[in-house]
mmCIF file with all atom_site columns, C-alpha atoms in Angstrom:
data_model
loop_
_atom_site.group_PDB
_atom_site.id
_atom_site.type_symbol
_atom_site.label_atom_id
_atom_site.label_alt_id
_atom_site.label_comp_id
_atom_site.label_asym_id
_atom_site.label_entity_id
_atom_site.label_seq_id
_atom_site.pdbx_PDB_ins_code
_atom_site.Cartn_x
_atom_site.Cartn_y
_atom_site.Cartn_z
_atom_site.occupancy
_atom_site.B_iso_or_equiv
_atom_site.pdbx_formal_charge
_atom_site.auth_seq_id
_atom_site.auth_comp_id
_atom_site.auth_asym_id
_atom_site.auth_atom_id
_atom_site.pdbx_PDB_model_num
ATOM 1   C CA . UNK J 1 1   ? -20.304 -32.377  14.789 1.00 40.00 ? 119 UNK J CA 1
ATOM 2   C CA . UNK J 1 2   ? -20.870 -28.553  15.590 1.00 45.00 ? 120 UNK J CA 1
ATOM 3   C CA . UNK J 1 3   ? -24.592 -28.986  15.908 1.00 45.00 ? 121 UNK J CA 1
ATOM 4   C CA . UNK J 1 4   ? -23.732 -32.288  18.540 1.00 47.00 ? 122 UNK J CA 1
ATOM 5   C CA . UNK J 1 5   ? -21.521 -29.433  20.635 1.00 45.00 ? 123 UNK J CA 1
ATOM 6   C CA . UNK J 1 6   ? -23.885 -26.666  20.597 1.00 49.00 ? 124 UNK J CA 1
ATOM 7   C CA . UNK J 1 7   ? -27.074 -29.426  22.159 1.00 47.00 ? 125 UNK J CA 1
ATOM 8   C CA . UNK J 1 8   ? -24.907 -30.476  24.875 1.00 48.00 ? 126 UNK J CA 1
ATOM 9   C CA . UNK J 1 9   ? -23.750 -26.877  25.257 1.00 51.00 ? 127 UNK J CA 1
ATOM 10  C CA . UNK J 1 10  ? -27.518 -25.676  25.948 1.00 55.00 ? 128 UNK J CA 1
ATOM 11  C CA . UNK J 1 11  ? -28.662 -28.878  27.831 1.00 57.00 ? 129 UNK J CA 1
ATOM 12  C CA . UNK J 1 12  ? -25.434 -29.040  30.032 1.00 61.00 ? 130 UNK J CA 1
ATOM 13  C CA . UNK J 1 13  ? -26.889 -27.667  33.528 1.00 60.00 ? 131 UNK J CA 1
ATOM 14  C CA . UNK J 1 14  ? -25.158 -24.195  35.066 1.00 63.00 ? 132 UNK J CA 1
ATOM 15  C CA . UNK J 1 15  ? -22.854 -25.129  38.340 1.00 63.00 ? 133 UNK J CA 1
ATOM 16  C CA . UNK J 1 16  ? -25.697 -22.866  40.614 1.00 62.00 ? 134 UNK J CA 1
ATOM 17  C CA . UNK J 1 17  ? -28.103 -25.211  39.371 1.00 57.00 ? 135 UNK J CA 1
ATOM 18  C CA . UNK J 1 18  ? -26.427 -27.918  41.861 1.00 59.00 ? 136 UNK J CA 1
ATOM 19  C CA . UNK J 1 19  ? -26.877 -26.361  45.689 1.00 68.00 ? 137 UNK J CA 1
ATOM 20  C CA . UNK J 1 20  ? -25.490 -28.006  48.582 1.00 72.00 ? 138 UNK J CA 1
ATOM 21  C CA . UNK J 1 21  ? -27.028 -28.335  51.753 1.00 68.00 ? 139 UNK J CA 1
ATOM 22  C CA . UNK J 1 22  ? -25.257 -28.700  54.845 1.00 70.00 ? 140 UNK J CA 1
ATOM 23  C CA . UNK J 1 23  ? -26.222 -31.048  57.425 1.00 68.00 ? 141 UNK J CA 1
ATOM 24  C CA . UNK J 1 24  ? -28.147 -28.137  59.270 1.00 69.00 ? 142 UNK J CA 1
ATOM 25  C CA . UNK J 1 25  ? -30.255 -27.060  56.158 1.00 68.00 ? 143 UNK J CA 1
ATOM 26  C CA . UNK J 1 26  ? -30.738 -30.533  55.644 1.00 65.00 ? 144 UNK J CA 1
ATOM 27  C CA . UNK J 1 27  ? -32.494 -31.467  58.892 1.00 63.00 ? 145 UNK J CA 1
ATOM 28  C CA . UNK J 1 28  ? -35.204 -28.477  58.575 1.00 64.00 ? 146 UNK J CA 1
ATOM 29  C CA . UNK J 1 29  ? -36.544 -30.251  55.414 1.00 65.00 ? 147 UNK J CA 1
ATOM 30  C CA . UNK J 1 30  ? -39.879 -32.080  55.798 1.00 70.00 ? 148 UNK J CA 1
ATOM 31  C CA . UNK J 1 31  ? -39.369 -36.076  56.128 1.00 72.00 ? 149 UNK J CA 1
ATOM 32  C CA . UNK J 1 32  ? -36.437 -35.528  58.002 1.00 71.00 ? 150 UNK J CA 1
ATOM 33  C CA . UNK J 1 33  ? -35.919 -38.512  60.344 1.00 74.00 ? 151 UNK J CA 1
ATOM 34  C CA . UNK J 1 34  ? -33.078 -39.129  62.380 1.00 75.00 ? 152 UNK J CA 1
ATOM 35  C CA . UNK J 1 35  ? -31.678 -42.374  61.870 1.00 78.00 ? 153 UNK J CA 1
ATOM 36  C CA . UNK J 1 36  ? -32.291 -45.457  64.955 1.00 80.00 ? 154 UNK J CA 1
ATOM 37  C CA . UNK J 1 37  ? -29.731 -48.352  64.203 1.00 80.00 ? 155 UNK J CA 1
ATOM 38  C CA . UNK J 1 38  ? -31.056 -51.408  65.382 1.00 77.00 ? 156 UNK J CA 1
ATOM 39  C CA . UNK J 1 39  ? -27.212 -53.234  65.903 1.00 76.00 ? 157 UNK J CA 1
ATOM 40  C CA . UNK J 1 40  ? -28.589 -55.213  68.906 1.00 75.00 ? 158 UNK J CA 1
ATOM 41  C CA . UNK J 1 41  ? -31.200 -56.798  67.070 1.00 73.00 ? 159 UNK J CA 1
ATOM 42  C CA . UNK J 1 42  ? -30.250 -60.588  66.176 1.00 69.00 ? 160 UNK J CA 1
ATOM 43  C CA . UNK J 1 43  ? -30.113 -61.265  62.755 1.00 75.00 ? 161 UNK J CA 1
ATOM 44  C CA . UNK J 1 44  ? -29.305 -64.803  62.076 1.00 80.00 ? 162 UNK J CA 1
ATOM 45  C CA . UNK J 1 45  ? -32.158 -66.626  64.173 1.00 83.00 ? 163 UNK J CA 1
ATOM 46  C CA . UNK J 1 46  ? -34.955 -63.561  64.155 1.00 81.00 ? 164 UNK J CA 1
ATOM 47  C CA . UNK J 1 47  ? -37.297 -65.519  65.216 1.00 83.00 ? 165 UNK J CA 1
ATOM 48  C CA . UNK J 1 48  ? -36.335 -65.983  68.554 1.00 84.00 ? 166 UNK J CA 1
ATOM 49  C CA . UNK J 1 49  ? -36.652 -62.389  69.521 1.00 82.00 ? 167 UNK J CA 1
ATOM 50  C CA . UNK J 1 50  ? -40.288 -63.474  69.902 1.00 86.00 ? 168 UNK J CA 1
ATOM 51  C CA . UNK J 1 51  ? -39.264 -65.550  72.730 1.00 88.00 ? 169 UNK J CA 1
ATOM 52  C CA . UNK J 1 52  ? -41.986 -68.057  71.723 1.00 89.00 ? 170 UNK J CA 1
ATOM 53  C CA . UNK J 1 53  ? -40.367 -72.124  72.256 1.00 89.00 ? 171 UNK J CA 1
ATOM 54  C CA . UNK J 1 54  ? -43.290 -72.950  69.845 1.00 91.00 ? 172 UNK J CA 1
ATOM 55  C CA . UNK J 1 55  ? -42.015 -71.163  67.268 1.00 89.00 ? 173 UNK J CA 1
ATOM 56  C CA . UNK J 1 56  ? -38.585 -72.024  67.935 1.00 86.00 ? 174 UNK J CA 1
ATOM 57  C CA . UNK J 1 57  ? -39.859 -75.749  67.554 1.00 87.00 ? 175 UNK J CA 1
ATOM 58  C CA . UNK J 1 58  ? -41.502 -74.709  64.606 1.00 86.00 ? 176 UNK J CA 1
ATOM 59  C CA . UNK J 1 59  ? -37.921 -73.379  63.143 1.00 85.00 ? 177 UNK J CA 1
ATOM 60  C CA . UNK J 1 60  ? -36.143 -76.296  63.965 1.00 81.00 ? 178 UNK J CA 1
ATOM 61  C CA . UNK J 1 61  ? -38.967 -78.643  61.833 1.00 82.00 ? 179 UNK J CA 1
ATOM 62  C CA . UNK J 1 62  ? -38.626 -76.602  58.832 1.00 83.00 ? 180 UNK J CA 1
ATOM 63  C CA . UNK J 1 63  ? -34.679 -76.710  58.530 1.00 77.00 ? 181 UNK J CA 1
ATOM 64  C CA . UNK J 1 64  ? -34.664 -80.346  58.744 1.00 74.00 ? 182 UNK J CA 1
ATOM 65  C CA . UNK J 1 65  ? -37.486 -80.520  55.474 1.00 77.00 ? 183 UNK J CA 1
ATOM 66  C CA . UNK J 1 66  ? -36.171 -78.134  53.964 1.00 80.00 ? 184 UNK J CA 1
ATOM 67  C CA . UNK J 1 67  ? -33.061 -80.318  53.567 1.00 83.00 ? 185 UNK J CA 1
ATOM 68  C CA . UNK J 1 68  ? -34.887 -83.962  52.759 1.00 85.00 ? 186 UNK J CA 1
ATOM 69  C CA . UNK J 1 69  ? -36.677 -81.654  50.268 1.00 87.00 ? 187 UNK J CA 1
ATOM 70  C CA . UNK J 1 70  ? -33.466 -80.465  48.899 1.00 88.00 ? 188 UNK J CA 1
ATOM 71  C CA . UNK J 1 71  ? -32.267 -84.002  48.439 1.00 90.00 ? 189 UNK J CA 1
ATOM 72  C CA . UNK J 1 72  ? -35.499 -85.123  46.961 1.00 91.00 ? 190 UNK J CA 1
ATOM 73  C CA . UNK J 1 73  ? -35.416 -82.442  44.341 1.00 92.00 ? 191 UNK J CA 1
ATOM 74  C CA . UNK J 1 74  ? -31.667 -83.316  43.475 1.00 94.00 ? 192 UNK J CA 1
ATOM 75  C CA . UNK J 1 75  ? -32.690 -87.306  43.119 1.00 95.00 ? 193 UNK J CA 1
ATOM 76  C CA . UNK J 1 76  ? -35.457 -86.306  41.074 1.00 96.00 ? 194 UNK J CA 1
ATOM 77  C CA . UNK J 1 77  ? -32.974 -83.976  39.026 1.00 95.00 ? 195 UNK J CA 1
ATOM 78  C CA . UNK J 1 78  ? -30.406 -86.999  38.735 1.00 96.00 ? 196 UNK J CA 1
ATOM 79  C CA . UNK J 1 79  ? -33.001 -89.333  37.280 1.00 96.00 ? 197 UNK J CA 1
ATOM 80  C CA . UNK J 1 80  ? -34.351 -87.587  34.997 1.00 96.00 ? 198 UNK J CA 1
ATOM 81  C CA . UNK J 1 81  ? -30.640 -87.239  33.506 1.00 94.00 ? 199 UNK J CA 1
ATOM 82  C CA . UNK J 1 82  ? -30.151 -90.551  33.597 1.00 94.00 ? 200 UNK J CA 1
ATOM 83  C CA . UNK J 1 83  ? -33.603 -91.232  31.501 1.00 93.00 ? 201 UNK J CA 1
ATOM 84  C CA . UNK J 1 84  ? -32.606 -88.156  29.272 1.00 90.00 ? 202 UNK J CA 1
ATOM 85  C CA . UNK J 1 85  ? -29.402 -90.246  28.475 1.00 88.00 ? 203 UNK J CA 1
ATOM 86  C CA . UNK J 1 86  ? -31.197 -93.484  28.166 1.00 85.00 ? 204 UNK J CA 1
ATOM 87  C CA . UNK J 1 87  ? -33.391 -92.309  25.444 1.00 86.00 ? 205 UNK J CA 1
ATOM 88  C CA . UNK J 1 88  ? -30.958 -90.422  23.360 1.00 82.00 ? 206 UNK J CA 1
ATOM 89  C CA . UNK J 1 89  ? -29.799 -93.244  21.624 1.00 80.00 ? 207 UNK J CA 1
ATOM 90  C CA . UNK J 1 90  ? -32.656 -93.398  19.918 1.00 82.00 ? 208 UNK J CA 1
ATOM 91  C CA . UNK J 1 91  ? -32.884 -89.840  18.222 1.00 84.00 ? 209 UNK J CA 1
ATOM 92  C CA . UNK J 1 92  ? -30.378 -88.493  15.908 1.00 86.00 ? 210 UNK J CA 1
ATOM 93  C CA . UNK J 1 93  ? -26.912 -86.523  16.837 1.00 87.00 ? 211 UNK J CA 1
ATOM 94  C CA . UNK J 1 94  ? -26.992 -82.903  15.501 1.00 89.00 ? 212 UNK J CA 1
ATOM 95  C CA . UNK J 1 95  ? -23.943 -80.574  16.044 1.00 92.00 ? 213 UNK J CA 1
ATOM 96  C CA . UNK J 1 96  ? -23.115 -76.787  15.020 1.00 94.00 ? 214 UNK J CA 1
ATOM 97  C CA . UNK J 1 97  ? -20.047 -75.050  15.072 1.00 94.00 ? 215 UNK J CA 1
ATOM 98  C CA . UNK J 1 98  ? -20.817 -71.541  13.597 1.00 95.00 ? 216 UNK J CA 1
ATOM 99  C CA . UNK J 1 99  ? -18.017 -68.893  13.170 1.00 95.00 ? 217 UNK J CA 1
ATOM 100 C CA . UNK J 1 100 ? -17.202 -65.308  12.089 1.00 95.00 ? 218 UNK J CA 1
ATOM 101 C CA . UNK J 1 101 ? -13.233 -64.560  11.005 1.00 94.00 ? 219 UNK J CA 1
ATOM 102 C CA . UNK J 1 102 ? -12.595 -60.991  10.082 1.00 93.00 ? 220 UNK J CA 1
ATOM 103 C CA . UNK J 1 103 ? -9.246  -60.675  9.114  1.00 91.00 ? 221 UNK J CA 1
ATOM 104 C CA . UNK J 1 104 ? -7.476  -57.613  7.245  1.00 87.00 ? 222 UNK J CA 1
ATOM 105 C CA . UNK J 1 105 ? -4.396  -57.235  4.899  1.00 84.00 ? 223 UNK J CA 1
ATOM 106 C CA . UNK J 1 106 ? -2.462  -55.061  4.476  1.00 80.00 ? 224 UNK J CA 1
ATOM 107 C CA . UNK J 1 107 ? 0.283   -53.711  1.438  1.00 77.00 ? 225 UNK J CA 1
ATOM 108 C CA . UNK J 1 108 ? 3.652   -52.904  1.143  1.00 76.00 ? 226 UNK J CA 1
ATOM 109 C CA . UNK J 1 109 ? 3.189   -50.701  -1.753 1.00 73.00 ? 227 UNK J CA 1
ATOM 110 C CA . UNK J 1 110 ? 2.523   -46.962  -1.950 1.00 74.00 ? 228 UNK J CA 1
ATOM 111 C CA . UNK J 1 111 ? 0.441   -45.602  -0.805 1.00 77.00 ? 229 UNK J CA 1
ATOM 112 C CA . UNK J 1 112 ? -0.175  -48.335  1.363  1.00 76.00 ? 230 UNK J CA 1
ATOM 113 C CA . UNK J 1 113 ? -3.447  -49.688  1.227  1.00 79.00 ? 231 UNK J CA 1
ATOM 114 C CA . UNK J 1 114 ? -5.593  -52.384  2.933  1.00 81.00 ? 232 UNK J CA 1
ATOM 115 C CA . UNK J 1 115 ? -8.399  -54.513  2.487  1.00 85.00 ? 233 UNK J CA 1
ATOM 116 C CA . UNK J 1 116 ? -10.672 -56.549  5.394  1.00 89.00 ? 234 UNK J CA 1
ATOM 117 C CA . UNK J 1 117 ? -12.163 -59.978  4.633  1.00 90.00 ? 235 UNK J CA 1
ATOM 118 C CA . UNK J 1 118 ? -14.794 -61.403  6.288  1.00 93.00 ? 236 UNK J CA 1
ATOM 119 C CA . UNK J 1 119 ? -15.160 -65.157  6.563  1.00 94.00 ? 237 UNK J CA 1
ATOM 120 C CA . UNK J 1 120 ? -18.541 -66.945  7.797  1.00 94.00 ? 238 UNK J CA 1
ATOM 121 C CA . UNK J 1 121 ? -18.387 -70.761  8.519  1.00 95.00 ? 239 UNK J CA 1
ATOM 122 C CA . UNK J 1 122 ? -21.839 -73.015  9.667  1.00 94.00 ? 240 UNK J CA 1
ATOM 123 C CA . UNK J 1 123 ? -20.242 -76.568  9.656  1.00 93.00 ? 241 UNK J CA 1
ATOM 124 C CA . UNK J 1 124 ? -22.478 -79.270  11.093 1.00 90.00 ? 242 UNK J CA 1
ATOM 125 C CA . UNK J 1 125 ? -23.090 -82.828  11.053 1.00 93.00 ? 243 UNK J CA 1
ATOM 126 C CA . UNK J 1 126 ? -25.598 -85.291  11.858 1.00 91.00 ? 244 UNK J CA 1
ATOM 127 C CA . UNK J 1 127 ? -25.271 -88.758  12.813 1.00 89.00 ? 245 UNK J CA 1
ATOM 128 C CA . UNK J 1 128 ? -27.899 -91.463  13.682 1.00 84.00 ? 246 UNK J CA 1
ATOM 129 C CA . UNK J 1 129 ? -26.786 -95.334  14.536 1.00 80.00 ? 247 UNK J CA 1
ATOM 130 C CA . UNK J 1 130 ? -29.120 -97.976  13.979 1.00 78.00 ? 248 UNK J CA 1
ATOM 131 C CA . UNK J 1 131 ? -29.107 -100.497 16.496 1.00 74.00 ? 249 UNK J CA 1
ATOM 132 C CA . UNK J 1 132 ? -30.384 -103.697 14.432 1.00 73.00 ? 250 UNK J CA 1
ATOM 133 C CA . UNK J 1 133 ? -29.051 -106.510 16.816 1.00 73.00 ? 251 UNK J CA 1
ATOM 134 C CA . UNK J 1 134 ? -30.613 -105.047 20.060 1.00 67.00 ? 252 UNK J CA 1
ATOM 135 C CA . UNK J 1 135 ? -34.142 -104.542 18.187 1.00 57.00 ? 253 UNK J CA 1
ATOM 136 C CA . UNK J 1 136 ? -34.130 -107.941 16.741 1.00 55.00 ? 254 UNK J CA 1
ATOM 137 C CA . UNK J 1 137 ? -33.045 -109.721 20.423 1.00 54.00 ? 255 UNK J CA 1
ATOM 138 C CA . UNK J 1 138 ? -35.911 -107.726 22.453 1.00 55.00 ? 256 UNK J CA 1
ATOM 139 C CA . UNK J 1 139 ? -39.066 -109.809 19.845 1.00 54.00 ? 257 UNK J CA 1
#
C-alpha cells in the first residue's frame, strides 16, 4: 500500500506544470483561426444552396426510392420470418436457462461467523414432435 502512495506521489504532476493562457496569449499561437459561424447556411435541404432545379429533381427521385426500397427490404424481412417459422417444425426445440445464486449465512453464535454458498444451475430441455399423420397424407 505504501509503495502504491509513493508512485502516484512521484507521477502526480506539480500545479505549475498546468499554465493557463488567456484569450490574448492564446490568439498569438500559430494555427490560431478565428472562428466564421455559418448560421445562415440551410441545413435541412443543402442541396438547394446550389440553386440547380436539376438537382433539386434529382432530390425529390431519391426520397421517393429510398422509401419503396425501405418497404421492399421490410417485405423481404417479413418473409423470411414467416419461412423461418414454417420450417421450424421440423428441427428439434432446445432451451437453456443457466443461473448463478450466491447466497451467504450468517450465525448467531460468538464470535459470529459466516459462510457464502455458491449455487450454479444449467437446466435445459429438448423436445422434438413427430408429425406421422401429415407425412403419411402428403404420399
Amino acid at each position: 500500500m505504501q509503495l502504491r502512495a509513493k508512485v502516484c506521489e512521484t507521477v502526480r504532476p506539480t500545479p505549475a506544470a498546468f499554465k493557463e493562457l488567456t484569450p490574448e496569449q492564446s490568439k498569438e499561437m500559430d494555427g490560431w483561426k478565428t472562428a466564421e459561424p455559418k448560421d445562415d447556411m440551410i441545413r435541412g435541404q443543402w442541396w438547394e444552396m446550389f440553386h440547380e432545379p436539376e438537382l433539386n429533381a434529382f432530390e425529390g427521385q431519391v426520397v421517393v426510392s429510398n422509401q419503396t426500397v425501405a418497404a421492399a427490404l421490410a417485405n423481404f424481412l417479413a418473409a423470411r420470418a414467416v419461412v423461418k417459422q414454417a420450417r421450424s417444425q421440423y428441427f428439434p426445440t432446445v432451451s437453456a436457462n443457466p443461473s448463478v445464486t450466491r447466497s451467504r449465512q450468517s450465525s448467531q453464535s460468538s464470535p459470529p461467523t459466516s459462510s457464502t454458498f455458491t449455487e450454479y444451475s444449467l437446466p435445459f430441455d429438448a423436445s422434438w414432435e413427430l408429425d406421422f399423420w401429415v407425412a403419411s397424407a402428403t404420399q
